[in-house]
XYZ file of C-alpha atoms in Angstrom:
635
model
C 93.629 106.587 60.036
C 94.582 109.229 62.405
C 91.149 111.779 63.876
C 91.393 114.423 66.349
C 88.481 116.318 67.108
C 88.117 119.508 69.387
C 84.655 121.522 70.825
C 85.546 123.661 73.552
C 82.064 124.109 75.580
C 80.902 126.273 78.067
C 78.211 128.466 77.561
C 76.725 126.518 74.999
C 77.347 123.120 76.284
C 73.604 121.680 76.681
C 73.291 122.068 73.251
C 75.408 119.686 72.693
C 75.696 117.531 75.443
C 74.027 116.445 78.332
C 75.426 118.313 81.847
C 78.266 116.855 83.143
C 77.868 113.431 81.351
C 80.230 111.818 79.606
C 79.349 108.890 77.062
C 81.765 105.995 75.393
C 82.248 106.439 71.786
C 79.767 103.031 71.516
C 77.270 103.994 74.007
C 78.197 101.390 76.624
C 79.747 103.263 79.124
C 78.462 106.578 80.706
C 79.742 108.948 83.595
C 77.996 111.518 85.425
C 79.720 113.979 87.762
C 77.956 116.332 89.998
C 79.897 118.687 91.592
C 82.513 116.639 93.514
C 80.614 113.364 93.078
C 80.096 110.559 89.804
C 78.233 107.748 89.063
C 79.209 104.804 86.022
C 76.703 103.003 83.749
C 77.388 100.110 81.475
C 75.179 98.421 79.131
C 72.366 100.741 81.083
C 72.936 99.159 84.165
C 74.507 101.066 87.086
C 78.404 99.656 88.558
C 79.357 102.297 90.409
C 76.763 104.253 92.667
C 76.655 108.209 93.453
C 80.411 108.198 95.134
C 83.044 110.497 95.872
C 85.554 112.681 93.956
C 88.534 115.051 95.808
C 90.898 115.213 97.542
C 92.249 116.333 100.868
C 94.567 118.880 101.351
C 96.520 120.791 104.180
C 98.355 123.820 103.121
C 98.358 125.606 106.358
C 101.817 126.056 106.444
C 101.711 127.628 102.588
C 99.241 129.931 103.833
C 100.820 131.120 106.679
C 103.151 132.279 104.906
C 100.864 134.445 103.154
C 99.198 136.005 106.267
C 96.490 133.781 105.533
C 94.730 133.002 108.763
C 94.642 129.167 109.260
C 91.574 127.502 108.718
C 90.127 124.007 108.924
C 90.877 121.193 106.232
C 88.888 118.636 106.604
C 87.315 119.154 103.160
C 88.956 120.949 101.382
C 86.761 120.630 97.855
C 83.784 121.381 99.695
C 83.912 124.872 98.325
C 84.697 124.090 94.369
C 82.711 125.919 92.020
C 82.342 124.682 88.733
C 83.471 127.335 86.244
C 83.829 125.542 82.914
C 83.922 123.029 81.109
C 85.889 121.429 78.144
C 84.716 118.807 75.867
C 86.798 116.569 73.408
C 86.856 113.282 71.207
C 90.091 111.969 70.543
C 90.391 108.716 67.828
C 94.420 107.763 66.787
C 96.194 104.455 66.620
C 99.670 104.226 67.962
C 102.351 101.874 67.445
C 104.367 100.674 70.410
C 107.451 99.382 70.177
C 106.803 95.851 71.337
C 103.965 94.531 73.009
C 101.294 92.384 73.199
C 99.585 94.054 70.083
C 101.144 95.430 66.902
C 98.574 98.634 66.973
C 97.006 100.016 69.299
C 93.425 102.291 69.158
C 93.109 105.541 71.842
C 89.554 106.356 71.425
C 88.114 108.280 74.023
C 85.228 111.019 74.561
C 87.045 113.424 77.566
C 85.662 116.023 79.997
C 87.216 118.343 81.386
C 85.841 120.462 84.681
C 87.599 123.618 85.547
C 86.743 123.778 89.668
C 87.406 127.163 91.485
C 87.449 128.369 95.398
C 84.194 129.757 96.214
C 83.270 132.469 98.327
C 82.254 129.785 101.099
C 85.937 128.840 101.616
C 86.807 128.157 104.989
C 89.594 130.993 106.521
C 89.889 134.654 105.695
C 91.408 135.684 102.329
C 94.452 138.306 103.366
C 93.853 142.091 101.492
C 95.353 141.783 97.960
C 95.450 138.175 97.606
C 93.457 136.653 95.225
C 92.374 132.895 96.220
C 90.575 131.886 92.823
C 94.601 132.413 91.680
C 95.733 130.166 93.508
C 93.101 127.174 94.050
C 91.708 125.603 91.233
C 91.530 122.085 90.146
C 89.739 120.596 87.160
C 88.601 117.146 87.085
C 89.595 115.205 83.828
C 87.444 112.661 82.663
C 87.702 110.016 80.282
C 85.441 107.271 78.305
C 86.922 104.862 76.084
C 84.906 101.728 74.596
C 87.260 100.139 77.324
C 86.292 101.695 80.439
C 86.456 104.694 82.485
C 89.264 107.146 83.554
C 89.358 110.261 85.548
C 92.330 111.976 87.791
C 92.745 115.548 89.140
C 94.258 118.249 87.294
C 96.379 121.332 89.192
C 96.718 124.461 86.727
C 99.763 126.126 86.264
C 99.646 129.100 88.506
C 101.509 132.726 88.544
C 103.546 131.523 91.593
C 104.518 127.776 90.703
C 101.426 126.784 93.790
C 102.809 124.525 96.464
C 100.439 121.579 97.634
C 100.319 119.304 100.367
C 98.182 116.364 99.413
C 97.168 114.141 102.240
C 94.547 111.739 100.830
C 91.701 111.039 98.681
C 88.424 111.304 98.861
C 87.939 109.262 95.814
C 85.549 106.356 96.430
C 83.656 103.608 94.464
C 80.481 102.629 96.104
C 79.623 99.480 94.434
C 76.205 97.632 93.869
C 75.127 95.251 97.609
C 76.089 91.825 96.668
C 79.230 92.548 94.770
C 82.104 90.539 96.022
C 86.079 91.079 95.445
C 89.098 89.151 94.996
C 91.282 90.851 97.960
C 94.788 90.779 97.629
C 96.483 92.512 100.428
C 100.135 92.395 99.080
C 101.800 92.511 95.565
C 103.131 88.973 96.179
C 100.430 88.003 98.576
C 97.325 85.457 98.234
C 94.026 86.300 96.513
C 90.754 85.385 97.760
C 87.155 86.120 97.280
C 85.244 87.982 99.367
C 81.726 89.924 100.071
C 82.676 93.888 100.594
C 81.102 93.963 103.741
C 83.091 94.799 107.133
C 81.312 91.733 109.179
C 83.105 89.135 106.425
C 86.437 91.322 106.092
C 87.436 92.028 109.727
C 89.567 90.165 111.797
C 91.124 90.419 115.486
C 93.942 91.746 114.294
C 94.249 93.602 111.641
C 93.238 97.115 110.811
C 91.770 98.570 108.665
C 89.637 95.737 107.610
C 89.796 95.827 103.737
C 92.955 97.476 102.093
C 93.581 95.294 98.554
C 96.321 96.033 95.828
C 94.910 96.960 92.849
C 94.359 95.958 89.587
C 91.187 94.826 92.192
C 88.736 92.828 90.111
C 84.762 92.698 91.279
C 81.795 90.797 90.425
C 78.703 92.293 90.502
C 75.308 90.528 91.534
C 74.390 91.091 88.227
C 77.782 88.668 86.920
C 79.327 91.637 85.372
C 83.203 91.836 85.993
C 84.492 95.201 87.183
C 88.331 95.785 87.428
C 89.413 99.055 89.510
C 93.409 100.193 88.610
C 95.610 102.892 88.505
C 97.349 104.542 85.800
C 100.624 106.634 84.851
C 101.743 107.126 88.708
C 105.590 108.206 88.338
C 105.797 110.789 91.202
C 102.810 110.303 93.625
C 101.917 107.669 95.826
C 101.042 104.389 94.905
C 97.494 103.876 95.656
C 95.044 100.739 97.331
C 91.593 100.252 97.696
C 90.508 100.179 101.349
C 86.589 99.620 102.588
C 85.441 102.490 103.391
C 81.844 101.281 104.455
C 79.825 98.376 103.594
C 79.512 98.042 99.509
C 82.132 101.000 98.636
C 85.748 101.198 98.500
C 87.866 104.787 98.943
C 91.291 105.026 97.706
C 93.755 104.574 100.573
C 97.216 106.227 99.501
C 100.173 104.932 101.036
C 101.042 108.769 102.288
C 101.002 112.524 101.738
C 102.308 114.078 97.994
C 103.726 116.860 98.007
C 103.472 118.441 94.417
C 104.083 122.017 92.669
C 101.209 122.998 90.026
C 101.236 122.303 87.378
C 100.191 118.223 87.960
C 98.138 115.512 87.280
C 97.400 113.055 89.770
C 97.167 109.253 88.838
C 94.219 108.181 86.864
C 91.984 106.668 88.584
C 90.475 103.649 86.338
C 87.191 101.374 85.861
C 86.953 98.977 83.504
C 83.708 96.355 82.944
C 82.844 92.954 80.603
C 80.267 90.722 81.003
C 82.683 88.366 80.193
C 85.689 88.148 82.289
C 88.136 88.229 79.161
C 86.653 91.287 78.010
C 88.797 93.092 80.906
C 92.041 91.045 79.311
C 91.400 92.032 75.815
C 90.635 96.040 77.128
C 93.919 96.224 79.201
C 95.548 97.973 76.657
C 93.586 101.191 77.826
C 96.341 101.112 80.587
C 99.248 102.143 77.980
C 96.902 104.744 76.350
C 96.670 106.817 80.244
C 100.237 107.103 80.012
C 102.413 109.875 77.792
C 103.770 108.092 74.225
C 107.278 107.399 74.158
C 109.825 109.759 75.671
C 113.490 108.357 74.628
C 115.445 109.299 71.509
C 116.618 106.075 70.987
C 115.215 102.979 71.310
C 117.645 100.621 69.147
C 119.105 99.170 72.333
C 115.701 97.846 73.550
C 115.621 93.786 73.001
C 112.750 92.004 74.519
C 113.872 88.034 74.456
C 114.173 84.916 77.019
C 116.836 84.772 79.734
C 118.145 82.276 81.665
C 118.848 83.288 86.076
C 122.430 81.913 86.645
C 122.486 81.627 90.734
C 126.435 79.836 90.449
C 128.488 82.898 90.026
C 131.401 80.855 89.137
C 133.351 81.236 85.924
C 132.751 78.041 84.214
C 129.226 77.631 85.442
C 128.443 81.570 84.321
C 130.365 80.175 80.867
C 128.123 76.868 81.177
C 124.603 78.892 81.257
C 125.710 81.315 78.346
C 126.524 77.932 76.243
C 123.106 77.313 77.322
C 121.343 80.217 76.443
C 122.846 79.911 72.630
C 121.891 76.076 72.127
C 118.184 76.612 73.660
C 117.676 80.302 72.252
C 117.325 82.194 74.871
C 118.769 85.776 74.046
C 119.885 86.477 77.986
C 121.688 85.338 80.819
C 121.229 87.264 84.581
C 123.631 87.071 86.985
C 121.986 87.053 90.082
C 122.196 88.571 93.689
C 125.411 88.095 95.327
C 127.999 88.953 92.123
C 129.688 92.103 93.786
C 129.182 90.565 97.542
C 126.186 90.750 99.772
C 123.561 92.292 98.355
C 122.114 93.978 101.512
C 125.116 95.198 102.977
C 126.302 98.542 102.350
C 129.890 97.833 102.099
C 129.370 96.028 98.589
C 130.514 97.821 95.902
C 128.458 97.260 92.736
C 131.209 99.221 90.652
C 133.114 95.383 90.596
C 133.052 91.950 91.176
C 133.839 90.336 94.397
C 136.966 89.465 95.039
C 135.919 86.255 95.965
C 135.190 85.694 92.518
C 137.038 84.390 89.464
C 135.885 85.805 86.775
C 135.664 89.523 85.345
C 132.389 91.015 84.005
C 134.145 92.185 80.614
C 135.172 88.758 80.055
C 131.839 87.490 80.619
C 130.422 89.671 78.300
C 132.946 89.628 75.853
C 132.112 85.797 75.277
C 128.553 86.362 76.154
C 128.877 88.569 72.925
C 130.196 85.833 71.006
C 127.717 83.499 71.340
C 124.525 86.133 70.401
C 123.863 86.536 74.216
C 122.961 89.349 76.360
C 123.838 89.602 79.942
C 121.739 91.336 82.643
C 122.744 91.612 86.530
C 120.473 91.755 89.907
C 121.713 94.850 91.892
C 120.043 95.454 95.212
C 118.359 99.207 95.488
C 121.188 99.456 98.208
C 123.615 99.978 95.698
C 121.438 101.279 93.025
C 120.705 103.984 95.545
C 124.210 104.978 96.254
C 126.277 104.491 93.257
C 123.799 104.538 90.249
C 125.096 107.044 88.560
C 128.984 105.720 88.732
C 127.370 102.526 87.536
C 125.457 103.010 84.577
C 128.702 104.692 82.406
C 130.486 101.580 83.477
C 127.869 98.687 83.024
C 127.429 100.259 79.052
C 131.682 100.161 79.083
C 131.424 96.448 80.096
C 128.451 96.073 77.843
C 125.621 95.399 80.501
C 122.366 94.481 78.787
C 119.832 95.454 81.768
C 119.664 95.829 85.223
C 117.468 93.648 87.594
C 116.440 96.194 90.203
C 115.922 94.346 93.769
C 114.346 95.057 96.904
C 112.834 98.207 95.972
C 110.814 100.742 98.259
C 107.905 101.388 97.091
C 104.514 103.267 98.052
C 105.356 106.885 99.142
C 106.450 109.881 96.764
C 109.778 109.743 97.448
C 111.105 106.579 96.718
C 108.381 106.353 93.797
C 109.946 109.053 91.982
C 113.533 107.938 92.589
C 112.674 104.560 91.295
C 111.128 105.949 88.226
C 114.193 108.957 87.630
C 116.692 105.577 87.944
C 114.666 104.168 85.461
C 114.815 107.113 83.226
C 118.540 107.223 83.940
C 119.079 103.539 82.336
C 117.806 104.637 79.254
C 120.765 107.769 78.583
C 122.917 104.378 78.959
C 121.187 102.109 76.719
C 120.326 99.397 79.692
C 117.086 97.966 80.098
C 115.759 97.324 83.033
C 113.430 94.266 85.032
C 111.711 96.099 88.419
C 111.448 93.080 91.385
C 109.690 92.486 94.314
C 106.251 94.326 95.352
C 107.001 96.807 92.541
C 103.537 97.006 90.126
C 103.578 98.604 87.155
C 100.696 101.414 85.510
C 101.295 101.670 81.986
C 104.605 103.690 81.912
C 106.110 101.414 79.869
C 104.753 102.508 76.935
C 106.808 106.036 77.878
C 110.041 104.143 78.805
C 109.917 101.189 77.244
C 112.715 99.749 78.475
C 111.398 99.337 81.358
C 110.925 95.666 80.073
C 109.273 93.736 83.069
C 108.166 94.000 86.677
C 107.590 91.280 89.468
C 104.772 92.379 91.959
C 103.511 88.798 90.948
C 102.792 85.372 92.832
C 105.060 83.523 90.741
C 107.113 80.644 90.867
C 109.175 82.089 93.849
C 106.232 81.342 96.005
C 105.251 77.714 94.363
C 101.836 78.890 93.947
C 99.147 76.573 93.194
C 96.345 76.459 89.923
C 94.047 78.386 91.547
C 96.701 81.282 91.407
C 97.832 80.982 88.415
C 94.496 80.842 86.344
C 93.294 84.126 88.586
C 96.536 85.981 87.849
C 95.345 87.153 84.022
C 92.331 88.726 85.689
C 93.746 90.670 88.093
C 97.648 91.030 88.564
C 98.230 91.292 84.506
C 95.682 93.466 83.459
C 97.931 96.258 84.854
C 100.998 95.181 82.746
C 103.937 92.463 82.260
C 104.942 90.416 84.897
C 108.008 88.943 85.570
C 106.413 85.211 87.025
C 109.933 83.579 86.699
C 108.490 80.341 84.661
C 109.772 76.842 85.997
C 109.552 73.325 84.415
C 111.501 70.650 86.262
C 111.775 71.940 89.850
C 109.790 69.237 92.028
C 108.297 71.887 94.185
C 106.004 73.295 91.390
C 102.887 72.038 92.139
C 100.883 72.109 88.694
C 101.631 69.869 86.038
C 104.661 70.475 83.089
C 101.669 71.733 80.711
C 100.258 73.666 82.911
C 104.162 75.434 82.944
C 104.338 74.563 79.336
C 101.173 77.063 78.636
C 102.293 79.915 80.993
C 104.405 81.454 77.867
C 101.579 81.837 75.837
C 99.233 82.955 79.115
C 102.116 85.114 81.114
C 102.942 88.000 78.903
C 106.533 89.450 79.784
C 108.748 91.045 77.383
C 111.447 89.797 79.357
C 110.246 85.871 79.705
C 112.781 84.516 82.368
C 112.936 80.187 82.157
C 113.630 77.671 84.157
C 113.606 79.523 87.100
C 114.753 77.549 90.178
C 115.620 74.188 87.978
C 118.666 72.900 87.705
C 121.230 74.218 85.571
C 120.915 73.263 81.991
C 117.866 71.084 82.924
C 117.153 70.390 78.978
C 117.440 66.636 78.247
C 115.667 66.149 74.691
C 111.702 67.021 76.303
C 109.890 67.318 72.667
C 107.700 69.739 74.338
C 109.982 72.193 74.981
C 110.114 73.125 71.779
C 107.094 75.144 72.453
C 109.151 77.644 74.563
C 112.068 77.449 72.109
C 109.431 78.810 69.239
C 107.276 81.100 71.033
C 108.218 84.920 71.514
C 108.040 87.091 73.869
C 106.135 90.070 72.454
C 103.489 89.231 69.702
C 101.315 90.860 66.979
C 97.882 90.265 68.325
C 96.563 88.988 71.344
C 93.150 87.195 71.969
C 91.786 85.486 75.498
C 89.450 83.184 74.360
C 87.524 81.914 77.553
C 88.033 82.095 81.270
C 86.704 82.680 84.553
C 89.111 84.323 86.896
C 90.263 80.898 89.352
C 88.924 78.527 87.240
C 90.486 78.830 83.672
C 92.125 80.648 80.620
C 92.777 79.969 76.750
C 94.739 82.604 75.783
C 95.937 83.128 72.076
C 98.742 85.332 70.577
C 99.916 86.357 66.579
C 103.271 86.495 65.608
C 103.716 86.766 61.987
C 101.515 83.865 60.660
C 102.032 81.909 63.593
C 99.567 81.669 66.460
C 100.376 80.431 69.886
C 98.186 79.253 72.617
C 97.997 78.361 76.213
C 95.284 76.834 78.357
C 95.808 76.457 81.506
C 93.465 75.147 84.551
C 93.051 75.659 88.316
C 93.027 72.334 90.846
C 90.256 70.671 89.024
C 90.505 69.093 85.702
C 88.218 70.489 82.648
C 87.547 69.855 79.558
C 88.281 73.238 77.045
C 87.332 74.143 73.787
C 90.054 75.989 71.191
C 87.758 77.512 68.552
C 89.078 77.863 64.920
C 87.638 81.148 64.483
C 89.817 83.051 65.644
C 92.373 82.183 63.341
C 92.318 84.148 59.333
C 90.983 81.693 56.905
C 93.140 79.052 56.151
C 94.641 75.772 57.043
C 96.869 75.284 59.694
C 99.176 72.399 61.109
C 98.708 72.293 64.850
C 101.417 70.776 67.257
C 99.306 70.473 70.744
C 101.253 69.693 74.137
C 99.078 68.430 76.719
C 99.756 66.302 79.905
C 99.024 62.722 79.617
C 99.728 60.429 83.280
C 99.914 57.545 81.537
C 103.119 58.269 79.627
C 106.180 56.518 81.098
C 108.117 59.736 80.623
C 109.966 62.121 82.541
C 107.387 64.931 82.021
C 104.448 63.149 80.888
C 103.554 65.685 78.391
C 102.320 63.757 75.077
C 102.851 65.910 71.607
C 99.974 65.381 68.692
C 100.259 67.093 65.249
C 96.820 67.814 64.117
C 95.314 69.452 60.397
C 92.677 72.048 61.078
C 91.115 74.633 58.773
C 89.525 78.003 59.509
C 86.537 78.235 60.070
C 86.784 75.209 61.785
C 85.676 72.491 64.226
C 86.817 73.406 67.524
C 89.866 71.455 69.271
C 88.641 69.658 72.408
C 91.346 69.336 74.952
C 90.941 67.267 78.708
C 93.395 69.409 81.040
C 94.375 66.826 83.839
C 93.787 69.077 87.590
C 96.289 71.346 87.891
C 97.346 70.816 84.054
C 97.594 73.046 80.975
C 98.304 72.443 77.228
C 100.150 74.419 74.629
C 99.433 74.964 71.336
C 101.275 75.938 68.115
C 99.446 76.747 64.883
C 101.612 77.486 61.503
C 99.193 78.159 58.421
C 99.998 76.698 55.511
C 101.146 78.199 52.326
């Protein structure tokens, strides 16, 4: 059932609603703005205090030009009268394409504030030129049962209005005892800490607090807030950075330079009083971001690929063989195919000479065998020669395109990045985004834009503690691309803890085997697990959790549910409940580690009978270990 409904309200607007507040459709969440400041309720308590909205501008040069004297810009939304106000409830259910939910609901109660220059404006206003023309800004504001979203709107103006953007004001002040799980790069560490300067400083580094974002809180109460940012394609990417004691202030990475009319990134809160509520509300990230923009979509695949770092012919041969047998749907040839990747002189237009194979013939048999093929090029080459190679990858019958080593942050390269992107999809490629690259929602527009890194995966051998925080922070902004191992003997978690990352880890674009050795498969009953399990499901369900310590995680595909539990350094014991499941009876095959098995892996595989509703499966994860579980309902 599709509902739109409109009230446009101005002069009658506290008739209907309260000033400037903005409610959830349930009740839980509620917004106030006053003038250029907000506040956020949840469950009647307060998670964000009286903070800041704006942001900072410069157009001194712009006004020059106009003979308008030059004044100061410090703040320049000091001076914003509100003029209006617009308010609307929006209820529709949209089906993506793939993902990690068949349907999904965009319910939201929006405001929107139409700000104008005062007559307190800093600067003299030249003879015949109207500033209320040409400043304006309205704050948009959103509340969905999931959390909050607002962002800055510029209106279209008679004269296409030039802006210079140089930061934020926008600020979360946050209740005294909350503490955050800091992350300073997309790859980098997480740890908890107190948002206080004394705890965050150091000798030498400056400023003292500046995390990536999706950055989840806790609240003295125990509520989890998650801060994030959604649909940036053309501005620049945004961190959170202490401003003082208990609040945060976005920190951009530099000035945006934009033309009217524009919307700014939204600017995102999202609360649970459990930490899985955030999981099972991150779909409010693909409903910020515009529905699907390509004509065609029949090329999209989403599937399991194999990395093939031997760029030989019989070994690149070798891994496609392997692909077929162990259904996987790609192979990637990685960095190094058309020479160095990071040297200028390497021409991505065709293999190296040093190589003996062509890349038709690779696909051609590729092709043969049901298999895709993807390659890594280096933004190098991407940069310079994109658009010779995209006409010839689709001759040769290119899958996708790893992009590598991409800048990221400013305005620039974030709108080239997302313009290649676009570009890929006139050629029917797909595409996989590496390296500190983190996505906000705009898959959901180009959704073959598979995958992203901007993970601590298995290229960094991270440890439990890691991997059971990622699913509260890193994925609630979107896929990542973790690059899932099994046999290499640097991981340092147990195989079921690896086995359960397909199920946890959602990717449309599910690489395996990372880093192990070619064709590592030698009859491991437990692998069947990843030779069942998709990549992109029907419904998806976290269970339980607590962000470091553990995650059950549980996914639909057809009749078929999938689940992975996974713990950090310490073993637990976990509950699966039954009812989650539709009513029924199920077969169960469960994967879980067991040390005292005299096999390579030491993962033990049970077959249990379980009906919904149900007793609960009780599973002992060994520290560092995981389990998998696969549950077919019988006819």
């Amino acid at each position: 059932m599709r509902k739109l409904f409109l009230a446009i309200c101005c002069a009658i607007a506290g008739h209907l609603f309260a000033a400037n507040e903005l409610s959830s459709p349930d009740g839980r969440y509620k917004i106030s703005v006053d003038g250029m400041t907000y506040s956020v309720m949840f469950n009647g308590s307060v998670i964000v205090r009286q903070s800041q909205m704006g942001v900072n501008i410069d157009n001194r040069l712009f006004e020059s030009a106009l003979a308008v004297p030059r004044g100061e810009y410090k703040d320049w939304c000091s001076d914003l009268e509100l003029r209006g106000e617009e308010r609307t409830e929006v209820d529709t259910t949209w089906t993506p394409l793939y993902g990690e939910n068949a349907s999904i609901r965009d319910h939201y109660n929006q405001l929107v504030l139409h700000y104008e220059k005062g007559s307190n404006g800093q600067g003299i206003v030249a003879e015949g030129y109207d500033k209320r023309k040409y400043y304006a800004m309205d704050i948009v504001v959103r509340a969905y049962n999931e959390g909050i979203a607002f962002r800055y709107h510029f209106p279209e103006t008679a004269n296409s209005l030039f802006l210079h953007i140089t930061g934020e004001q926008t600020s979360f002040a946050m209740p005294e005892g909350t503490q955050a799980w800091y992350e300073e790069w997309a790859q980098g560490p997480c740890e908890k800490r107190p948002l206080l300067a004394s705890h965050l400083s150091s000798l030498d580094s400056e400023p003292w607090f500046e995390s990536e974002r999706p950055l989840l809180l806790q609240l003295p109460s125990g509520t989890y807030v998650a801060l994030l940012e959604a649909a940036m394609k053309d501005y620049t990417r945004g961190k959170f950075r202490l401003k003082q004691d208990h609040e945060l202030q976005v920190a951009m990475y530099g000035c945006a330079d934009i033309i009217s009319p524009y919307d700014t990134p939204w600017r995102v809160i999202m609360a649970g009083e459990r930490a899985v509520d955030l999981i099972n509300h991150k779909d409010l990230v693909l409903n910020l971001n515009e529905p699907c923009a390509l004509a065609s979509t029949d090329f999209i695949r989403p599937g399991k690929a194999f990395r093939c770092c031997r760029l030989a012919k019989d070994a690149i041969l070798q891994s496609i063989d392997f692909c077929a047998d162990f259904g996987l749907q790609y192979v990637e040839l990685d960095a190094g195919w058309y020479g160095p990747e990071g040297k200028v002189s390497s021409d991505a237009t065709k293999v190296a000479d040093t190589r003996d194979f062509s890349m038709p013939e690779i696909c051609d048999y590729a092709r043969s065998k049901g298999v895709g093929v993807w390659v890594y090029v280096n933004q190098r080459a991407l940069y310079h020669q994109l658009d010779q190679l995209l006409p010839l990858y689709q001759q040769w019958g290119i899958s996708g395109i790893k992009f590598g080593f991409v800048q990221i942050g400013n305005q620039q390269w974030t709108t080239w990045l997302h313009q290649a992107v676009k570009k890929c999809a006139d050629y029917g490629i797909m595409v996989d985004i590496h390296d500190e690259y983190r996505p906000t929602g705009l898959s959901r527009t180009y959704p073959h834009l598979l995958t992203h890194e901007g993970v601590r995966g298995n290229e960094e051998m991270p440890d439990a503690y890691n991997n059971t925080l990622l699913p509260f922070t890193r994925y609630l902004c979107g896929p990542a691309d973790y690059t899932l191992c099994y046999f290499n003997n640097r991981v340092k978690n147990t195989k079921g803890h690896q086995l359960a990352m397909a199920a946890v880890y959602y990717s449309p674009l599910q690489f395996m085997f990372w880093y192990d050795n070619p064709y590592p498969v030698n009859g491991e009953q437990e692998l069947k697990f990843w030779r069942d399990i998709p990549t992109v499901f029907d419904e998806s369900i976290a269970l339980d959790g607590l962000p470091g310590e553990f995650i059950v995680q549980a996914r639909r595909s057809g009749n078929d549910w999938f689940v992975g539990a996974m713990t950090n350094c310490e073993g637990r014991t976990v509950s699966i409940p039954t009812t989650f499941l539709p009513k029924g009876q199920y077969t169960v095959e469960v994967y879980n580690d067991n040390p005292a098995l005299n096999t390579r892996t030491k993962v033990q595989s049970t077959t249990l009978r379980v009906k919904s509703p149900g007793k609960p499966i009780r599973l002992t994860l060994q520290p560092s270990g995981g389990a998998a579980l696969h549950f077919v309902r019988k006819k």
